């Protein structure tokens, strides 16, 4: 029933994470109602993503002339504090707090890498970076990894592996999220909230 | 923090309904990891949507050489039975049941049009279509409009307006949805389910 041009776009939309077929169909019907010039610029903006580069220092995307991303290029940030995150969006979330003034390192999708044990490759890249740029020791490594089952295992591995590479290894605090209800907090969260009270 | 090429795509994504900024950001990070050839074909497939046409008979999209859409072109369907729907996706949902063998007419987004009273324009187009192709009277008009507050008002208006244009005006049945629980059905739904029992 769908025209072929519609199906072509649908094939790509359904490859995107978190977009199901129904939502994709709705989005493409909406797109089809856009004016031609907007559609053309939208399509071209997607094609322009082919020119995006990955920072070899932290693995965040960028489009700078030189190799490094915006954050790794920023000399006002403390390069001896490295926050390790799972994915690019986590950097966005942390940066939006305006509390971070450090550099980052993306360790990669935890669940996928954990299965493939491939994150050791990234760990070794980080070790080499600390050796090369911080003479082997960072002031602080912040493990900004989500406190899930997988995340906790990875956090354990990273703490072990990077023990000699930082003066201090810290983790984000656990507790009751703002707006959360004590009644519905799980035991582990409550236990952490009690232990870390101040 | 976002590269300009990233922001360009983000501007368009956030214009799509049901995509919030967080989900859009996640999708574009994912897109940025696609290989260049896929990205290029994806962008081109969106640009190709500019060649999509709207059927003047029912307002469904198509890409046929002649003016009419797939469904209006299909001579095996009963053209004297017209299902009126709110939007294009509703045709997709109804067609997927494989129970429909009729033609359609898209009356347009109910909430938006209701505010602007603009759906009278579409109603007049439908009246003219029935005059021209069915000598002024359809065998049946199926009002396939969602039973929401707005939908009920529109259904009332359509029943009134099209009274002389069909031998029979029907609506989709109301009742408890498959998998639904009587305990959680609202009173109106239950009342309809009792009245229409068989």
mmCIF file of C-alpha atoms in Angstrom:
data_model
loop_
_atom_site.group_PDB
_atom_site.id
_atom_site.type_symbol
_atom_site.label_atom_id
_atom_site.label_comp_id
_atom_site.label_asym_id
_atom_site.label_seq_id
_atom_site.Cartn_x
_atom_site.Cartn_y
_atom_site.Cartn_z
ATOM 1 C CA UNK A 1 0.000 0.000 0.000
ATOM 2 C CA UNK A 2 2.959 2.318 0.622
ATOM 3 C CA UNK A 3 4.524 4.062 -2.357
ATOM 4 C CA UNK A 4 8.098 2.892 -2.991
ATOM 5 C CA UNK A 5 9.598 6.257 -2.021
ATOM 6 C CA UNK A 6 7.769 5.958 1.274
ATOM 7 C CA UNK A 7 9.074 2.429 1.835
ATOM 8 C CA UNK A 8 12.638 3.511 1.097
ATOM 9 C CA UNK A 9 12.543 6.043 3.925
ATOM 10 C CA UNK A 10 10.719 3.574 6.165
ATOM 11 C CA UNK A 11 13.525 1.017 5.775
ATOM 12 C CA UNK A 12 15.987 3.513 7.215
ATOM 13 C CA UNK A 13 13.726 4.813 9.968
ATOM 14 C CA UNK A 14 13.100 1.323 11.327
ATOM 15 C CA UNK A 15 16.866 0.836 11.603
ATOM 16 C CA UNK A 16 17.019 3.656 14.145
ATOM 17 C CA UNK A 17 16.859 2.582 17.788
ATOM 18 C CA UNK A 18 13.646 3.239 19.738
ATOM 19 C CA UNK A 19 11.613 3.976 16.576
ATOM 20 C CA UNK A 20 9.013 1.281 15.980
ATOM 21 C CA UNK A 21 7.255 0.750 12.642
ATOM 22 C CA UNK A 22 4.063 2.556 13.703
ATOM 23 C CA UNK A 23 5.874 5.666 14.885
ATOM 24 C CA UNK A 24 8.067 5.600 11.769
ATOM 25 C CA UNK A 25 5.022 5.439 9.492
ATOM 26 C CA UNK A 26 3.472 8.364 11.327
ATOM 27 C CA UNK A 27 6.699 10.372 11.026
ATOM 28 C CA UNK A 28 7.041 9.723 7.302
ATOM 29 C CA UNK A 29 3.436 10.732 6.623
ATOM 30 C CA UNK A 30 4.270 13.914 8.465
ATOM 31 C CA UNK A 31 7.481 14.388 6.475
ATOM 32 C CA UNK A 32 5.543 13.908 3.245
ATOM 33 C CA UNK A 33 3.466 16.943 4.151
ATOM 34 C CA UNK A 34 6.534 19.193 4.493
ATOM 35 C CA UNK A 35 7.275 21.655 1.750
ATOM 36 C CA UNK A 36 9.806 20.550 -0.838
ATOM 37 C CA UNK A 37 12.515 22.961 0.147
ATOM 38 C CA UNK A 38 12.475 21.863 3.804
ATOM 39 C CA UNK A 39 12.560 18.217 2.756
ATOM 40 C CA UNK A 40 15.508 18.874 0.478
ATOM 41 C CA UNK A 41 17.480 20.692 3.187
ATOM 42 C CA UNK A 42 16.630 17.970 5.706
ATOM 43 C CA UNK A 43 17.876 15.249 3.351
ATOM 44 C CA UNK A 44 21.029 17.223 2.630
ATOM 45 C CA UNK A 45 21.661 17.776 6.341
ATOM 46 C CA UNK A 46 21.584 14.012 6.848
ATOM 47 C CA UNK A 47 24.001 13.496 3.975
ATOM 48 C CA UNK A 48 26.257 16.138 5.575
ATOM 49 C CA UNK A 49 26.596 13.848 8.619
ATOM 50 C CA UNK A 50 28.983 11.776 6.483
ATOM 51 C CA UNK A 51 31.569 14.504 7.126
ATOM 52 C CA UNK A 52 31.388 14.034 10.882
ATOM 53 C CA UNK A 53 34.558 12.769 12.583
ATOM 54 C CA UNK A 54 35.249 10.887 15.807
ATOM 55 C CA UNK A 55 37.718 12.358 18.288
ATOM 56 C CA UNK A 56 40.623 9.908 18.720
ATOM 57 C CA UNK A 57 41.150 11.189 22.267
ATOM 58 C CA UNK A 58 37.657 10.673 23.750
ATOM 59 C CA UNK A 59 35.537 9.218 20.886
ATOM 60 C CA UNK A 60 33.012 12.093 20.828
ATOM 61 C CA UNK A 61 31.854 13.305 17.394
ATOM 62 C CA UNK A 62 33.089 16.583 15.959
ATOM 63 C CA UNK A 63 33.656 18.445 12.681
ATOM 64 C CA UNK A 64 36.787 20.420 13.527
ATOM 65 C CA UNK A 65 39.614 21.018 11.088
ATOM 66 C CA UNK A 66 42.094 19.397 13.425
ATOM 67 C CA UNK A 67 41.572 15.943 14.827
ATOM 68 C CA UNK A 68 40.234 16.739 18.292
ATOM 69 C CA UNK A 69 36.679 17.457 19.420
ATOM 70 C CA UNK A 70 35.402 20.678 20.963
ATOM 71 C CA UNK A 71 35.916 19.412 24.522
ATOM 72 C CA UNK A 72 39.390 17.930 24.035
ATOM 73 C CA UNK A 73 40.386 21.192 22.297
ATOM 74 C CA UNK A 74 39.184 23.301 25.224
ATOM 75 C CA UNK A 75 42.245 24.461 27.189
ATOM 76 C CA UNK A 76 40.112 25.865 30.011
ATOM 77 C CA UNK A 77 39.121 22.382 31.062
ATOM 78 C CA UNK A 78 41.114 20.246 33.432
ATOM 79 C CA UNK A 79 42.606 17.563 31.258
ATOM 80 C CA UNK A 80 43.859 15.667 34.313
ATOM 81 C CA UNK A 81 40.272 14.875 35.331
ATOM 82 C CA UNK A 82 38.698 12.331 33.014
ATOM 83 C CA UNK A 83 35.082 11.276 33.248
ATOM 84 C CA UNK A 84 34.464 7.855 31.722
ATOM 85 C CA UNK A 85 31.010 7.524 30.176
ATOM 86 C CA UNK A 86 29.263 4.764 28.316
ATOM 87 C CA UNK A 87 27.989 6.728 25.321
ATOM 88 C CA UNK A 88 27.968 10.123 23.589
ATOM 89 C CA UNK A 89 24.563 11.150 24.953
ATOM 90 C CA UNK A 90 25.885 10.744 28.504
ATOM 91 C CA UNK A 91 28.380 13.541 27.810
ATOM 92 C CA UNK A 92 25.461 15.706 26.654
ATOM 93 C CA UNK A 93 23.530 14.975 29.875
ATOM 94 C CA UNK A 94 26.534 15.679 32.106
ATOM 95 C CA UNK A 95 27.469 18.860 30.244
ATOM 96 C CA UNK A 96 23.939 20.202 30.612
ATOM 97 C CA UNK A 97 24.425 20.300 34.396
ATOM 98 C CA UNK A 98 27.205 22.898 33.859
ATOM 99 C CA UNK A 99 29.030 21.183 36.750
ATOM 100 C CA UNK A 100 31.675 19.497 34.640
ATOM 101 C CA UNK A 101 34.979 21.125 33.744
ATOM 102 C CA UNK A 102 36.903 18.043 32.800
ATOM 103 C CA UNK A 103 37.740 15.891 29.813
ATOM 104 C CA UNK A 104 35.890 12.733 28.871
ATOM 105 C CA UNK A 105 36.417 9.235 27.587
ATOM 106 C CA UNK A 106 33.699 7.155 25.972
ATOM 107 C CA UNK A 107 34.140 3.517 26.907
ATOM 108 C CA UNK A 108 31.399 2.363 24.484
ATOM 109 C CA UNK A 109 28.083 0.576 24.761
ATOM 110 C CA UNK A 110 28.448 -1.497 27.901
ATOM 111 C CA UNK A 111 26.037 -4.313 27.207
ATOM 112 C CA UNK A 112 27.293 -4.926 23.696
ATOM 113 C CA UNK A 113 30.940 -4.650 24.652
ATOM 114 C CA UNK A 114 30.573 -6.692 27.758
ATOM 115 C CA UNK A 115 29.352 -9.604 25.664
ATOM 116 C CA UNK A 116 32.222 -9.180 23.231
ATOM 117 C CA UNK A 117 34.788 -8.223 25.903
ATOM 118 C CA UNK A 118 35.753 -5.541 23.409
ATOM 119 C CA UNK A 119 35.920 -2.692 25.882
ATOM 120 C CA UNK A 120 39.454 -3.753 26.837
ATOM 121 C CA UNK A 121 40.538 -2.189 23.579
ATOM 122 C CA UNK A 122 39.141 1.146 24.734
ATOM 123 C CA UNK A 123 40.639 0.722 28.207
ATOM 124 C CA UNK A 124 44.055 0.295 26.620
ATOM 125 C CA UNK A 125 43.545 3.423 24.516
ATOM 126 C CA UNK A 126 42.707 5.325 27.701
ATOM 127 C CA UNK A 127 45.768 3.954 29.501
ATOM 128 C CA UNK A 128 47.978 5.071 26.611
ATOM 129 C CA UNK A 129 46.328 8.515 26.670
ATOM 130 C CA UNK A 130 47.050 8.880 30.395
ATOM 131 C CA UNK A 131 50.618 7.689 29.845
ATOM 132 C CA UNK A 132 51.188 10.098 26.962
ATOM 133 C CA UNK A 133 49.425 13.223 28.211
ATOM 134 C CA UNK A 134 49.470 12.931 32.007
ATOM 135 C CA UNK A 135 52.745 11.047 32.573
ATOM 136 C CA UNK A 136 50.867 7.959 33.593
ATOM 137 C CA UNK A 137 48.579 9.361 36.286
ATOM 138 C CA UNK A 138 45.346 11.391 36.157
ATOM 139 C CA UNK A 139 44.334 13.544 39.123
ATOM 140 C CA UNK A 140 40.914 11.951 39.078
ATOM 141 C CA UNK A 141 38.980 9.459 37.042
ATOM 142 C CA UNK A 142 35.219 9.884 37.439
ATOM 143 C CA UNK A 143 33.346 6.691 36.615
ATOM 144 C CA UNK A 144 30.125 8.214 35.292
ATOM 145 C CA UNK A 145 28.598 4.850 34.454
ATOM 146 C CA UNK A 146 24.874 4.154 35.029
ATOM 147 C CA UNK A 147 24.341 2.058 38.180
ATOM 148 C CA UNK A 148 22.783 -0.885 36.389
ATOM 149 C CA UNK A 149 23.831 -4.512 36.736
ATOM 150 C CA UNK A 150 26.090 -4.301 33.694
ATOM 151 C CA UNK A 151 27.263 -0.844 34.669
ATOM 152 C CA UNK A 152 28.313 -2.057 38.118
ATOM 153 C CA UNK A 153 30.357 -4.889 36.631
ATOM 154 C CA UNK A 154 32.067 -2.516 34.196
ATOM 155 C CA UNK A 155 32.669 -0.040 37.011
ATOM 156 C CA UNK A 156 34.378 -2.838 38.959
ATOM 157 C CA UNK A 157 36.540 -3.773 35.977
ATOM 158 C CA UNK A 158 37.480 -0.151 35.316
ATOM 159 C CA UNK A 159 38.339 0.482 38.973
ATOM 160 C CA UNK A 160 40.610 -2.543 38.917
ATOM 161 C CA UNK A 161 42.212 -1.811 35.543
ATOM 162 C CA UNK A 162 42.784 1.901 36.143
ATOM 163 C CA UNK A 163 43.859 1.649 39.780
ATOM 164 C CA UNK A 164 47.438 2.746 38.977
ATOM 165 C CA UNK A 165 46.354 5.391 36.471
ATOM 166 C CA UNK A 166 44.731 7.930 38.793
ATOM 167 C CA UNK A 167 45.288 9.467 42.202
ATOM 168 C CA UNK A 168 41.590 9.140 42.821
ATOM 169 C CA UNK A 169 38.835 7.092 41.231
ATOM 170 C CA UNK A 170 35.337 8.355 42.006
ATOM 171 C CA UNK A 171 31.808 7.384 41.080
ATOM 172 C CA UNK A 172 28.633 9.420 40.740
ATOM 173 C CA UNK A 173 26.603 9.362 43.973
ATOM 174 C CA UNK A 174 23.652 7.029 44.348
ATOM 175 C CA UNK A 175 20.506 8.055 46.143
ATOM 176 C CA UNK A 176 16.886 8.996 45.740
ATOM 177 C CA UNK A 177 16.376 10.968 42.520
ATOM 178 C CA UNK A 178 14.824 14.430 42.794
ATOM 179 C CA UNK A 179 11.066 14.033 42.715
ATOM 180 C CA UNK A 180 11.398 10.371 43.701
ATOM 181 C CA UNK A 181 9.294 8.864 46.467
ATOM 182 C CA UNK A 182 10.880 6.981 49.379
ATOM 183 C CA UNK A 183 7.958 4.588 49.271
ATOM 184 C CA UNK A 184 8.882 3.429 45.776
ATOM 185 C CA UNK A 185 12.683 3.527 46.109
ATOM 186 C CA UNK A 186 14.254 0.067 45.950
ATOM 187 C CA UNK A 187 16.201 -1.189 48.971
ATOM 188 C CA UNK A 188 19.619 -0.717 47.422
ATOM 189 C CA UNK A 189 18.879 2.903 46.497
ATOM 190 C CA UNK A 190 17.584 3.613 50.012
ATOM 191 C CA UNK A 191 20.592 1.936 51.598
ATOM 192 C CA UNK A 192 22.878 4.166 49.523
ATOM 193 C CA UNK A 193 20.833 7.253 50.374
ATOM 194 C CA UNK A 194 21.154 6.478 54.080
ATOM 195 C CA UNK A 195 24.882 5.678 53.936
ATOM 196 C CA UNK A 196 25.655 8.853 51.991
ATOM 197 C CA UNK A 197 23.428 11.212 53.967
ATOM 198 C CA UNK A 198 24.951 14.531 54.964
ATOM 199 C CA UNK B 1 28.644 21.491 22.300
ATOM 200 C CA UNK B 2 26.969 19.978 19.230
ATOM 201 C CA UNK B 3 28.758 20.323 15.896
ATOM 202 C CA UNK B 4 26.811 22.496 13.438
ATOM 203 C CA UNK B 5 26.054 19.572 11.111
ATOM 204 C CA UNK B 6 24.555 17.786 14.104
ATOM 205 C CA UNK B 7 22.456 20.815 15.034
ATOM 206 C CA UNK B 8 21.175 21.152 11.463
ATOM 207 C CA UNK B 9 19.725 17.644 11.577
ATOM 208 C CA UNK B 10 18.461 18.190 15.125
ATOM 209 C CA UNK B 11 16.447 21.236 14.030
ATOM 210 C CA UNK B 12 14.516 19.085 11.595
ATOM 211 C CA UNK B 13 14.090 16.103 13.908
ATOM 212 C CA UNK B 14 12.538 18.224 16.640
ATOM 213 C CA UNK B 15 9.964 19.460 14.122
ATOM 214 C CA UNK B 16 8.659 15.917 13.775
ATOM 215 C CA UNK B 17 5.700 15.031 16.019
ATOM 216 C CA UNK B 18 6.309 12.726 19.004
ATOM 217 C CA UNK B 19 10.108 13.112 18.822
ATOM 218 C CA UNK B 20 11.431 14.990 21.837
ATOM 219 C CA UNK B 21 14.881 16.591 21.958
ATOM 220 C CA UNK B 22 16.447 13.767 23.990
ATOM 221 C CA UNK B 23 15.257 11.041 21.659
ATOM 222 C CA UNK B 24 16.294 13.145 18.653
ATOM 223 C CA UNK B 25 19.793 13.591 20.049
ATOM 224 C CA UNK B 26 20.080 9.863 20.638
ATOM 225 C CA UNK B 27 18.890 9.130 17.094
ATOM 226 C CA UNK B 28 21.361 11.540 15.509
ATOM 227 C CA UNK B 29 24.287 10.114 17.485
ATOM 228 C CA UNK B 30 23.185 6.761 16.140
ATOM 229 C CA UNK B 31 22.910 8.133 12.594
ATOM 230 C CA UNK B 32 26.402 9.592 12.896
ATOM 231 C CA UNK B 33 27.720 6.087 13.413
ATOM 232 C CA UNK B 34 26.200 4.778 10.164
ATOM 233 C CA UNK B 35 28.467 4.205 7.213
ATOM 234 C CA UNK B 36 28.660 7.013 4.684
ATOM 235 C CA UNK B 37 26.918 5.186 1.890
ATOM 236 C CA UNK B 38 23.870 4.369 4.045
ATOM 237 C CA UNK B 39 23.693 7.965 5.248
ATOM 238 C CA UNK B 40 23.832 9.233 1.694
ATOM 239 C CA UNK B 41 21.058 6.898 0.498
ATOM 240 C CA UNK B 42 18.958 7.786 3.544
ATOM 241 C CA UNK B 43 19.320 11.515 2.864
ATOM 242 C CA UNK B 44 18.487 10.994 -0.800
ATOM 243 C CA UNK B 45 15.433 8.915 0.072
ATOM 244 C CA UNK B 46 14.130 11.812 2.158
ATOM 245 C CA UNK B 47 14.754 14.236 -0.704
ATOM 246 C CA UNK B 48 12.838 11.828 -2.981
ATOM 247 C CA UNK B 49 9.754 12.396 -0.816
ATOM 248 C CA UNK B 50 9.454 15.761 -2.561
ATOM 249 C CA UNK B 51 8.112 13.835 -5.569
ATOM 250 C CA UNK B 52 5.225 12.395 -3.566
ATOM 251 C CA UNK B 53 1.741 13.486 -4.608
ATOM 252 C CA UNK B 54 -1.596 13.715 -2.804
ATOM 253 C CA UNK B 55 -4.604 11.946 -4.306
ATOM 254 C CA UNK B 56 -7.267 14.588 -5.170
ATOM 255 C CA UNK B 57 -9.984 11.979 -4.613
ATOM 256 C CA UNK B 58 -9.174 10.802 -1.063
ATOM 257 C CA UNK B 59 -6.053 12.816 0.016
ATOM 258 C CA UNK B 60 -3.824 9.759 0.512
ATOM 259 C CA UNK B 61 -0.213 10.057 -0.705
ATOM 260 C CA UNK B 62 0.962 8.285 -3.847
ATOM 261 C CA UNK B 63 3.584 8.407 -6.598
ATOM 262 C CA UNK B 64 1.569 7.156 -9.566
ATOM 263 C CA UNK B 65 1.904 8.540 -13.070
ATOM 264 C CA UNK B 66 -1.755 9.460 -13.165
ATOM 265 C CA UNK B 67 -3.374 11.564 -10.481
ATOM 266 C CA UNK B 68 -5.037 8.924 -8.313
ATOM 267 C CA UNK B 69 -3.601 6.862 -5.463
ATOM 268 C CA UNK B 70 -3.260 3.078 -5.357
ATOM 269 C CA UNK B 71 -6.589 2.612 -3.604
ATOM 270 C CA UNK B 72 -8.639 5.007 -5.758
ATOM 271 C CA UNK B 73 -7.115 3.317 -8.820
ATOM 272 C CA UNK B 74 -8.141 -0.155 -7.645
ATOM 273 C CA UNK B 75 -11.183 -1.259 -9.650
ATOM 274 C CA UNK B 76 -11.726 -4.318 -7.481
ATOM 275 C CA UNK B 77 -12.784 -2.137 -4.578
ATOM 276 C CA UNK B 78 -16.323 -0.914 -4.031
ATOM 277 C CA UNK B 79 -16.196 2.744 -4.847
ATOM 278 C CA UNK B 80 -19.741 3.235 -3.531
ATOM 279 C CA UNK B 81 -18.584 2.493 0.010
ATOM 280 C CA UNK B 82 -16.477 5.316 1.416
ATOM 281 C CA UNK B 83 -14.748 5.146 4.783
ATOM 282 C CA UNK B 84 -14.035 8.588 6.220
ATOM 283 C CA UNK B 85 -10.872 8.695 8.327
ATOM 284 C CA UNK B 86 -9.064 11.421 10.164
ATOM 285 C CA UNK B 87 -5.543 10.841 8.882
ATOM 286 C CA UNK B 88 -3.398 8.793 6.510
ATOM 287 C CA UNK B 89 -2.158 6.395 9.195
ATOM 288 C CA UNK B 90 -5.762 5.411 9.944
ATOM 289 C CA UNK B 91 -6.034 4.042 6.396
ATOM 290 C CA UNK B 92 -2.883 1.991 7.055
ATOM 291 C CA UNK B 93 -4.374 0.579 10.284
ATOM 292 C CA UNK B 94 -7.708 -0.266 8.655
ATOM 293 C CA UNK B 95 -6.069 -1.834 5.584
ATOM 294 C CA UNK B 96 -3.930 -4.046 7.782
ATOM 295 C CA UNK B 97 -7.082 -5.794 9.024
ATOM 296 C CA UNK B 98 -7.690 -6.995 5.435
ATOM 297 C CA UNK B 99 -11.404 -6.448 6.125
ATOM 298 C CA UNK B 100 -11.799 -3.320 4.008
ATOM 299 C CA UNK B 101 -12.667 -3.426 0.337
ATOM 300 C CA UNK B 102 -13.852 0.139 -0.067
ATOM 301 C CA UNK B 103 -12.588 3.561 -0.967
ATOM 302 C CA UNK B 104 -11.534 6.204 1.536
ATOM 303 C CA UNK B 105 -11.697 9.890 2.258
ATOM 304 C CA UNK B 106 -9.343 11.696 4.621
ATOM 305 C CA UNK B 107 -11.202 14.439 6.455
ATOM 306 C CA UNK B 108 -7.989 15.841 8.017
ATOM 307 C CA UNK B 109 -6.661 16.309 11.532
ATOM 308 C CA UNK B 110 -9.782 16.668 13.639
ATOM 309 C CA UNK B 111 -8.484 18.722 16.523
ATOM 310 C CA UNK B 112 -6.696 21.243 14.330
ATOM 311 C CA UNK B 113 -9.534 21.538 11.830
ATOM 312 C CA UNK B 114 -12.187 21.684 14.470
ATOM 313 C CA UNK B 115 -10.574 24.805 15.851
ATOM 314 C CA UNK B 116 -10.342 26.331 12.408
ATOM 315 C CA UNK B 117 -13.661 24.904 11.178
ATOM 316 C CA UNK B 118 -11.677 24.121 8.068
ATOM 317 C CA UNK B 119 -13.004 20.607 7.631
ATOM 318 C CA UNK B 120 -16.091 21.986 5.876
ATOM 319 C CA UNK B 121 -13.853 22.484 2.886
ATOM 320 C CA UNK B 122 -13.099 18.766 2.847
ATOM 321 C CA UNK B 123 -16.746 17.887 3.435
ATOM 322 C CA UNK B 124 -17.676 19.878 0.330
ATOM 323 C CA UNK B 125 -15.006 18.107 -1.695
ATOM 324 C CA UNK B 126 -16.493 14.781 -0.579
ATOM 325 C CA UNK B 127 -20.013 15.895 -1.460
ATOM 326 C CA UNK B 128 -18.853 16.876 -4.937
ATOM 327 C CA UNK B 129 -17.081 13.518 -5.315
ATOM 328 C CA UNK B 130 -20.288 11.655 -4.414
ATOM 329 C CA UNK B 131 -22.272 13.850 -6.799
ATOM 330 C CA UNK B 132 -19.821 13.323 -9.648
ATOM 331 C CA UNK B 133 -18.971 9.630 -9.267
ATOM 332 C CA UNK B 134 -21.970 8.112 -7.499
ATOM 333 C CA UNK B 135 -24.821 10.282 -8.811
ATOM 334 C CA UNK B 136 -25.258 11.917 -5.446
ATOM 335 C CA UNK B 137 -25.605 8.883 -3.203
ATOM 336 C CA UNK B 138 -23.076 6.375 -1.820
ATOM 337 C CA UNK B 139 -24.229 2.909 -0.785
ATOM 338 C CA UNK B 140 -22.529 3.361 2.592
ATOM 339 C CA UNK B 141 -20.410 5.916 4.352
ATOM 340 C CA UNK B 142 -18.370 4.385 7.180
ATOM 341 C CA UNK B 143 -17.389 6.979 9.768
ATOM 342 C CA UNK B 144 -14.072 5.481 10.907
ATOM 343 C CA UNK B 145 -13.343 8.295 13.332
ATOM 344 C CA UNK B 146 -11.744 7.639 16.741
ATOM 345 C CA UNK B 147 -14.363 7.771 19.530
ATOM 346 C CA UNK B 148 -12.749 10.696 21.351
ATOM 347 C CA UNK B 149 -14.531 13.872 22.450
ATOM 348 C CA UNK B 150 -13.502 15.724 19.294
ATOM 349 C CA UNK B 151 -14.116 12.640 17.182
ATOM 350 C CA UNK B 152 -17.661 12.336 18.470
ATOM 351 C CA UNK B 153 -18.414 15.960 17.635
ATOM 352 C CA UNK B 154 -17.004 15.546 14.121
ATOM 353 C CA UNK B 155 -18.927 12.287 13.714
ATOM 354 C CA UNK B 156 -22.096 14.187 14.617
ATOM 355 C CA UNK B 157 -21.330 16.950 12.119
ATOM 356 C CA UNK B 158 -20.513 14.446 9.368
ATOM 357 C CA UNK B 159 -23.677 12.427 10.022
ATOM 358 C CA UNK B 160 -25.710 15.603 9.730
ATOM 359 C CA UNK B 161 -23.914 16.973 6.677
ATOM 360 C CA UNK B 162 -23.826 13.721 4.719
ATOM 361 C CA UNK B 163 -27.306 12.494 5.603
ATOM 362 C CA UNK B 164 -28.560 12.883 2.011
ATOM 363 C CA UNK B 165 -25.374 11.548 0.444
ATOM 364 C CA UNK B 166 -25.564 7.884 1.469
ATOM 365 C CA UNK B 167 -28.125 5.145 1.803
ATOM 366 C CA UNK B 168 -26.474 4.135 5.052
ATOM 367 C CA UNK B 169 -24.105 5.904 7.431
ATOM 368 C CA UNK B 170 -22.311 3.547 9.832
ATOM 369 C CA UNK B 171 -19.741 3.898 12.583
ATOM 370 C CA UNK B 172 -17.093 1.492 13.856
ATOM 371 C CA UNK B 173 -18.361 -0.512 16.838
ATOM 372 C CA UNK B 174 -17.460 0.513 20.363
ATOM 373 C CA UNK B 175 -16.706 -2.044 23.041
ATOM 374 C CA UNK B 176 -14.008 -3.587 25.164
ATOM 375 C CA UNK B 177 -10.754 -3.893 23.180
ATOM 376 C CA UNK B 178 -9.222 -7.357 22.789
ATOM 377 C CA UNK B 179 -6.991 -7.982 25.797
ATOM 378 C CA UNK B 180 -8.810 -5.267 27.744
ATOM 379 C CA UNK B 181 -10.034 -5.853 31.280
ATOM 380 C CA UNK B 182 -13.649 -5.202 32.278
ATOM 381 C CA UNK B 183 -12.363 -3.904 35.602
ATOM 382 C CA UNK B 184 -10.553 -1.044 33.905
ATOM 383 C CA UNK B 185 -13.045 -0.269 31.133
ATOM 384 C CA UNK B 186 -14.707 3.112 31.559
ATOM 385 C CA UNK B 187 -18.478 3.257 32.011
ATOM 386 C CA UNK B 188 -19.215 4.506 28.525
ATOM 387 C CA UNK B 189 -17.225 1.706 26.928
ATOM 388 C CA UNK B 190 -18.962 -0.882 29.105
ATOM 389 C CA UNK B 191 -22.381 0.587 28.342
ATOM 390 C CA UNK B 192 -21.624 0.302 24.620
ATOM 391 C CA UNK B 193 -20.318 -3.237 25.063
ATOM 392 C CA UNK B 194 -23.538 -4.250 26.832
ATOM 393 C CA UNK B 195 -25.828 -2.524 24.332
ATOM 394 C CA UNK B 196 -24.068 -4.070 21.344
ATOM 395 C CA UNK B 197 -23.685 -7.582 22.759
ATOM 396 C CA UNK B 198 -24.585 -10.473 20.466
#
